[in-house]
Coordinates of C-alpha atoms in Angstrom, one line a residue:
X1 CA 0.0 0.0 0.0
X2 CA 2.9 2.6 0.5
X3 CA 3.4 2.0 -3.6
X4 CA 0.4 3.4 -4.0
X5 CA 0.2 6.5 -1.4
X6 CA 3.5 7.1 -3.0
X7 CA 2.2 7.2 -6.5
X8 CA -0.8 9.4 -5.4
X9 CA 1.6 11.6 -3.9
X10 CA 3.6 12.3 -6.9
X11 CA 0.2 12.7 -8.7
X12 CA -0.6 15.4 -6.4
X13 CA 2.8 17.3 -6.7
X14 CA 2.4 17.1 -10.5
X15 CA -0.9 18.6 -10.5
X16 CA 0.9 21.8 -8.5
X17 CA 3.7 21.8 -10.3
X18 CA 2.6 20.2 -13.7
X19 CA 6.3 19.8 -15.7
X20 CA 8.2 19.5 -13.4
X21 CA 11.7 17.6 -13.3
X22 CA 12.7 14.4 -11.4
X23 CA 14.7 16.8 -9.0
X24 CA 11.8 19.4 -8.3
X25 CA 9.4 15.8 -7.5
X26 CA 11.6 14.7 -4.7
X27 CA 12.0 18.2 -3.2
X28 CA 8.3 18.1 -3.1
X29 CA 7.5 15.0 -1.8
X30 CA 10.5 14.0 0.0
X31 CA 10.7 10.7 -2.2
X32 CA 14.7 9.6 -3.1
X33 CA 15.1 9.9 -7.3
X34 CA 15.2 5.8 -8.0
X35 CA 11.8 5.6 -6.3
X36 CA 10.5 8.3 -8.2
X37 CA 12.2 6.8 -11.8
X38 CA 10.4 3.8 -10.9
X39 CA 6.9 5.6 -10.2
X40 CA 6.9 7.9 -13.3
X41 CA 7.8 4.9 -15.7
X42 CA 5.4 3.4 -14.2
X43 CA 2.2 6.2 -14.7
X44 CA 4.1 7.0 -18.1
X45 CA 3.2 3.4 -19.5
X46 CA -0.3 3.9 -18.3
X47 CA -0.5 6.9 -20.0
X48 CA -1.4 9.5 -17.2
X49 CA 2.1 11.1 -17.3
X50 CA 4.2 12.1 -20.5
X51 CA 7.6 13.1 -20.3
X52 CA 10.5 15.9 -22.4
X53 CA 13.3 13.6 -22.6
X54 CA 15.6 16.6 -24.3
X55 CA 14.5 19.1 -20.9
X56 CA 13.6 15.8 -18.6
X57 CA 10.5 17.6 -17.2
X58 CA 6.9 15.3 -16.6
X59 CA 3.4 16.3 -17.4
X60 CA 0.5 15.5 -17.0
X61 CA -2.1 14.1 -20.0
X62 CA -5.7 14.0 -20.2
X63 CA -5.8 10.3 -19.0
X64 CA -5.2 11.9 -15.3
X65 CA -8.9 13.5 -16.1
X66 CA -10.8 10.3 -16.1
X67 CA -10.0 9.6 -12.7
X68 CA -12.6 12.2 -11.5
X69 CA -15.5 11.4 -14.2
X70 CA -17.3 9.6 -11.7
X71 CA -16.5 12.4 -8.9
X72 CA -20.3 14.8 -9.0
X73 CA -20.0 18.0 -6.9
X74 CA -24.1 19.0 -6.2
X75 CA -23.7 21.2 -3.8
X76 CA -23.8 24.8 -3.9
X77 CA -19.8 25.2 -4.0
X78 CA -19.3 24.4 -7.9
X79 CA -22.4 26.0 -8.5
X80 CA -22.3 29.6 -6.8
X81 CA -18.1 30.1 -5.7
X82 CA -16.8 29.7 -8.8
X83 CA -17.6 32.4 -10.9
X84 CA -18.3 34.6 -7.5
X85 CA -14.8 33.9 -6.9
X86 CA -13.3 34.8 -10.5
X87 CA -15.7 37.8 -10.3
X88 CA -14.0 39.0 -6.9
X89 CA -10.7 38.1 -8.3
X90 CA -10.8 40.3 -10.9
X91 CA -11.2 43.2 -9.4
X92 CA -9.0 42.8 -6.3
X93 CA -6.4 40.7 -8.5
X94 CA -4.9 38.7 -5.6
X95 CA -5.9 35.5 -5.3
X96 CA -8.9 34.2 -4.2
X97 CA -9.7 31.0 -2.3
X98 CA -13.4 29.1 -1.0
X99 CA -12.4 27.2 1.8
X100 CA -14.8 24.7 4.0
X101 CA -14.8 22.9 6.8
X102 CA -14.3 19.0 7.5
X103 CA -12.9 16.7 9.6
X104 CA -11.1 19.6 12.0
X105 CA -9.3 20.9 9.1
X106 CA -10.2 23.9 6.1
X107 CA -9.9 22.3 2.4
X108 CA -9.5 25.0 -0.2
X109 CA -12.9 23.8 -2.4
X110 CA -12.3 26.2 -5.1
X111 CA -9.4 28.7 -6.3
X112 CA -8.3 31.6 -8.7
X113 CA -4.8 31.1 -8.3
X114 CA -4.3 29.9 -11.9
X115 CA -6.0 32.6 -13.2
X116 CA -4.2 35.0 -10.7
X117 CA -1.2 37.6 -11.7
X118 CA -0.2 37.8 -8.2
X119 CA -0.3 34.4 -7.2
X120 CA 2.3 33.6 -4.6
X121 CA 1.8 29.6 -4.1
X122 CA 0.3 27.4 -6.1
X123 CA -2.1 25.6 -3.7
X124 CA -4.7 23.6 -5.4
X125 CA -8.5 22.8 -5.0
X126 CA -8.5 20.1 -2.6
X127 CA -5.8 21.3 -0.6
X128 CA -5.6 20.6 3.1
X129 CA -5.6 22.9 5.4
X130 CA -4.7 23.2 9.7
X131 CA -8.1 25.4 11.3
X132 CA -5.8 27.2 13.8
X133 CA -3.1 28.5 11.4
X134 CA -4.9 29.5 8.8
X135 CA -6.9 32.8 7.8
X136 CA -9.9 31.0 6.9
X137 CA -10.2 27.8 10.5
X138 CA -9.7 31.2 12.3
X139 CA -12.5 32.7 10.5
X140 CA -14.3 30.0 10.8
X141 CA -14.2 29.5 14.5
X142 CA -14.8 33.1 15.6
X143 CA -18.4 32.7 13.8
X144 CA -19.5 29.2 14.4
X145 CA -21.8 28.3 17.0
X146 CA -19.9 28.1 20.5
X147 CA -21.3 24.3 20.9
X148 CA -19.5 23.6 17.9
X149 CA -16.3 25.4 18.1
X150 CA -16.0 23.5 21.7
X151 CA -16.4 20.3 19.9
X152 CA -13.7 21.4 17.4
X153 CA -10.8 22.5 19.6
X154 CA -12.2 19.6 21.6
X155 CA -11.4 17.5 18.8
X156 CA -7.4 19.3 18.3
X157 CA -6.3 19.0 21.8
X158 CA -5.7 15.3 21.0
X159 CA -3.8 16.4 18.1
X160 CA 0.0 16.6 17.4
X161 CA -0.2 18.1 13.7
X162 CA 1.7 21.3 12.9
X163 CA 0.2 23.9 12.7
X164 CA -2.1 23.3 16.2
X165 CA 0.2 24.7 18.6
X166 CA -2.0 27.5 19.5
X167 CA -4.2 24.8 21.0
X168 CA -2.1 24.9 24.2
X169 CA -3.0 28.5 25.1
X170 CA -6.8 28.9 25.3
X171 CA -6.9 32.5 26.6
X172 CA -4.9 33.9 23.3
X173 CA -7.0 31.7 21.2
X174 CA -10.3 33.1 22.7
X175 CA -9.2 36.4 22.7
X176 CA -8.2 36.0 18.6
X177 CA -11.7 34.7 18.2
X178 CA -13.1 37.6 19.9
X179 CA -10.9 40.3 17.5
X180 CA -11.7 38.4 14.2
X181 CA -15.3 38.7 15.4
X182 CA -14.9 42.7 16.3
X183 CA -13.6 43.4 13.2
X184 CA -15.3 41.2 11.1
X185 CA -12.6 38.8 9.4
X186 CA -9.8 36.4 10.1
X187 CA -5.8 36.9 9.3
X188 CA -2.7 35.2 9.0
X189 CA 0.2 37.9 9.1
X190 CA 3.6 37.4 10.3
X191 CA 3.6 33.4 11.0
X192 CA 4.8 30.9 8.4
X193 CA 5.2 31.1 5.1
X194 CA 5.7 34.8 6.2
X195 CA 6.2 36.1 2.2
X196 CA 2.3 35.7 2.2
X197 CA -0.6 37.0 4.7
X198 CA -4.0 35.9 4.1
X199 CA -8.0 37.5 5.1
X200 CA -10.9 35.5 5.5
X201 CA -14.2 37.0 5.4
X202 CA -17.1 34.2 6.7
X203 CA -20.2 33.3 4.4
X204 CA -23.1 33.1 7.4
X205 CA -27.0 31.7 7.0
X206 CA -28.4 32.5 10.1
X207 CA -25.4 31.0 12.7
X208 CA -24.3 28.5 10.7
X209 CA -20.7 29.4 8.6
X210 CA -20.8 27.6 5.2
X211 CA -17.5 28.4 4.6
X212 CA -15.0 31.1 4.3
X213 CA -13.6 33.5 1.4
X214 CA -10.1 34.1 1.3
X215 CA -7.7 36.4 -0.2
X216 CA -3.8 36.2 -0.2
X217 CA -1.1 38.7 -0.4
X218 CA 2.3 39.2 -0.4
X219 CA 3.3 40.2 2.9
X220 CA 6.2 42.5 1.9
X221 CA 3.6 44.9 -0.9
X222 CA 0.3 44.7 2.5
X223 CA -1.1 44.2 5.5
X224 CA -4.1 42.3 6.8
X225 CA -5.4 46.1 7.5

């Protein structure tokens, strides 16, 4: 089974950085360069990857598309965010992100970053994301209901992902969640990757949060204010 997470892995790191080398696939995924040899012969002969032999750089081909054809999205993400979010994109330029809540975690559910001059990182759709370090969790916790934001830092206090360390001091986390609320969004400013910042804005029906809106910037050209 680690074949296979490995493969996936590489899949993943393609469809971020789609043409890149042998030497930019291990940097991403930690994998040594005979493992990865092996892998990418082994999608090239089933026709999901194609390769430059003169500039040795991998791509992806249209075979990697069928692996979602029986994926069906129905609910109101792919339906309203996306051209909300290429709307708002346009006219602020930086990219914009739709992130939502599962399992204790954000997942980025639809991006502009392709499309986006300013782009710093080249996170994906389906990208995973820890709540307490990020613009949109924090966002998302200051406006959830109480019962459930218990239940969610709850849930992280038996964690030991990166990313969770705020966890451990509850009076700066509650007094973050009662800022973000004050002045109406979330922010990441100053902490790792510091090059970027991020805002999160929070899309409410009644007290329930449906998800967040986020916009990232390079930290050296703004601020969160």
């Amino acid at each position: 089974m680690r074949a296979a997470l490995r493969t996936l892995t590489v899949l993943r790191a393609l469809n971020v950085q789609n043409g890149a080398t042998v030497g930019d696939l291990s940097l991403a995924t930690g994998i040594s360069r005979p493992a990865l040899y092996r892998i990418l012969e082994t999608l090239r002969e089933a026709g999901y990857i194609s390769v430059d032999i003169a500039r040795k750089h991998y791509c992806l081909t249209m075979m990697v598309r069928s692996l979602a054809e029986g994926f069906t999205d129905e609910d109101w993400v792919t339906q309203v965010a996306r051209p909300a979010l290429a709307k708002l994109q346009r006219k602020v330029l930086w990219p914009t992100d739709l992130g939502t809540f599962r399992d204790n975690c954000m997942w980025i559910r639809e991006t502009t970053r392709p499309l986006s001059p300013l782009t710093i990182d080249r996170a994906v759709a389906g990208t995973r994301c820890p709540i307490l370090s990020t613009a949109t969790g924090r966002t998302y916790l200051a406006f959830c209901r109480d019962d459930e934001r218990t239940q969610i830092l709850g849930n992280l206090t038996h964690s030991a992902e990166a990313g969770q360390e705020l966890i451990q001091d509850g009076a700066r986390l509650e007094a973050l969640f009662q800022e973000v609320r004050r002045i109406g969004y979330g922010y990441r400013y100053g902490e790792p990757p510091k090059e970027s910042g991020a805002i999160a804005v929070p899309i409410l029906v009644g007290s329930r949060v449906l998800g967040c809106v986020n916009l990232t910037f390079a930290a050296s050209a703004l601020t969160p204010d």
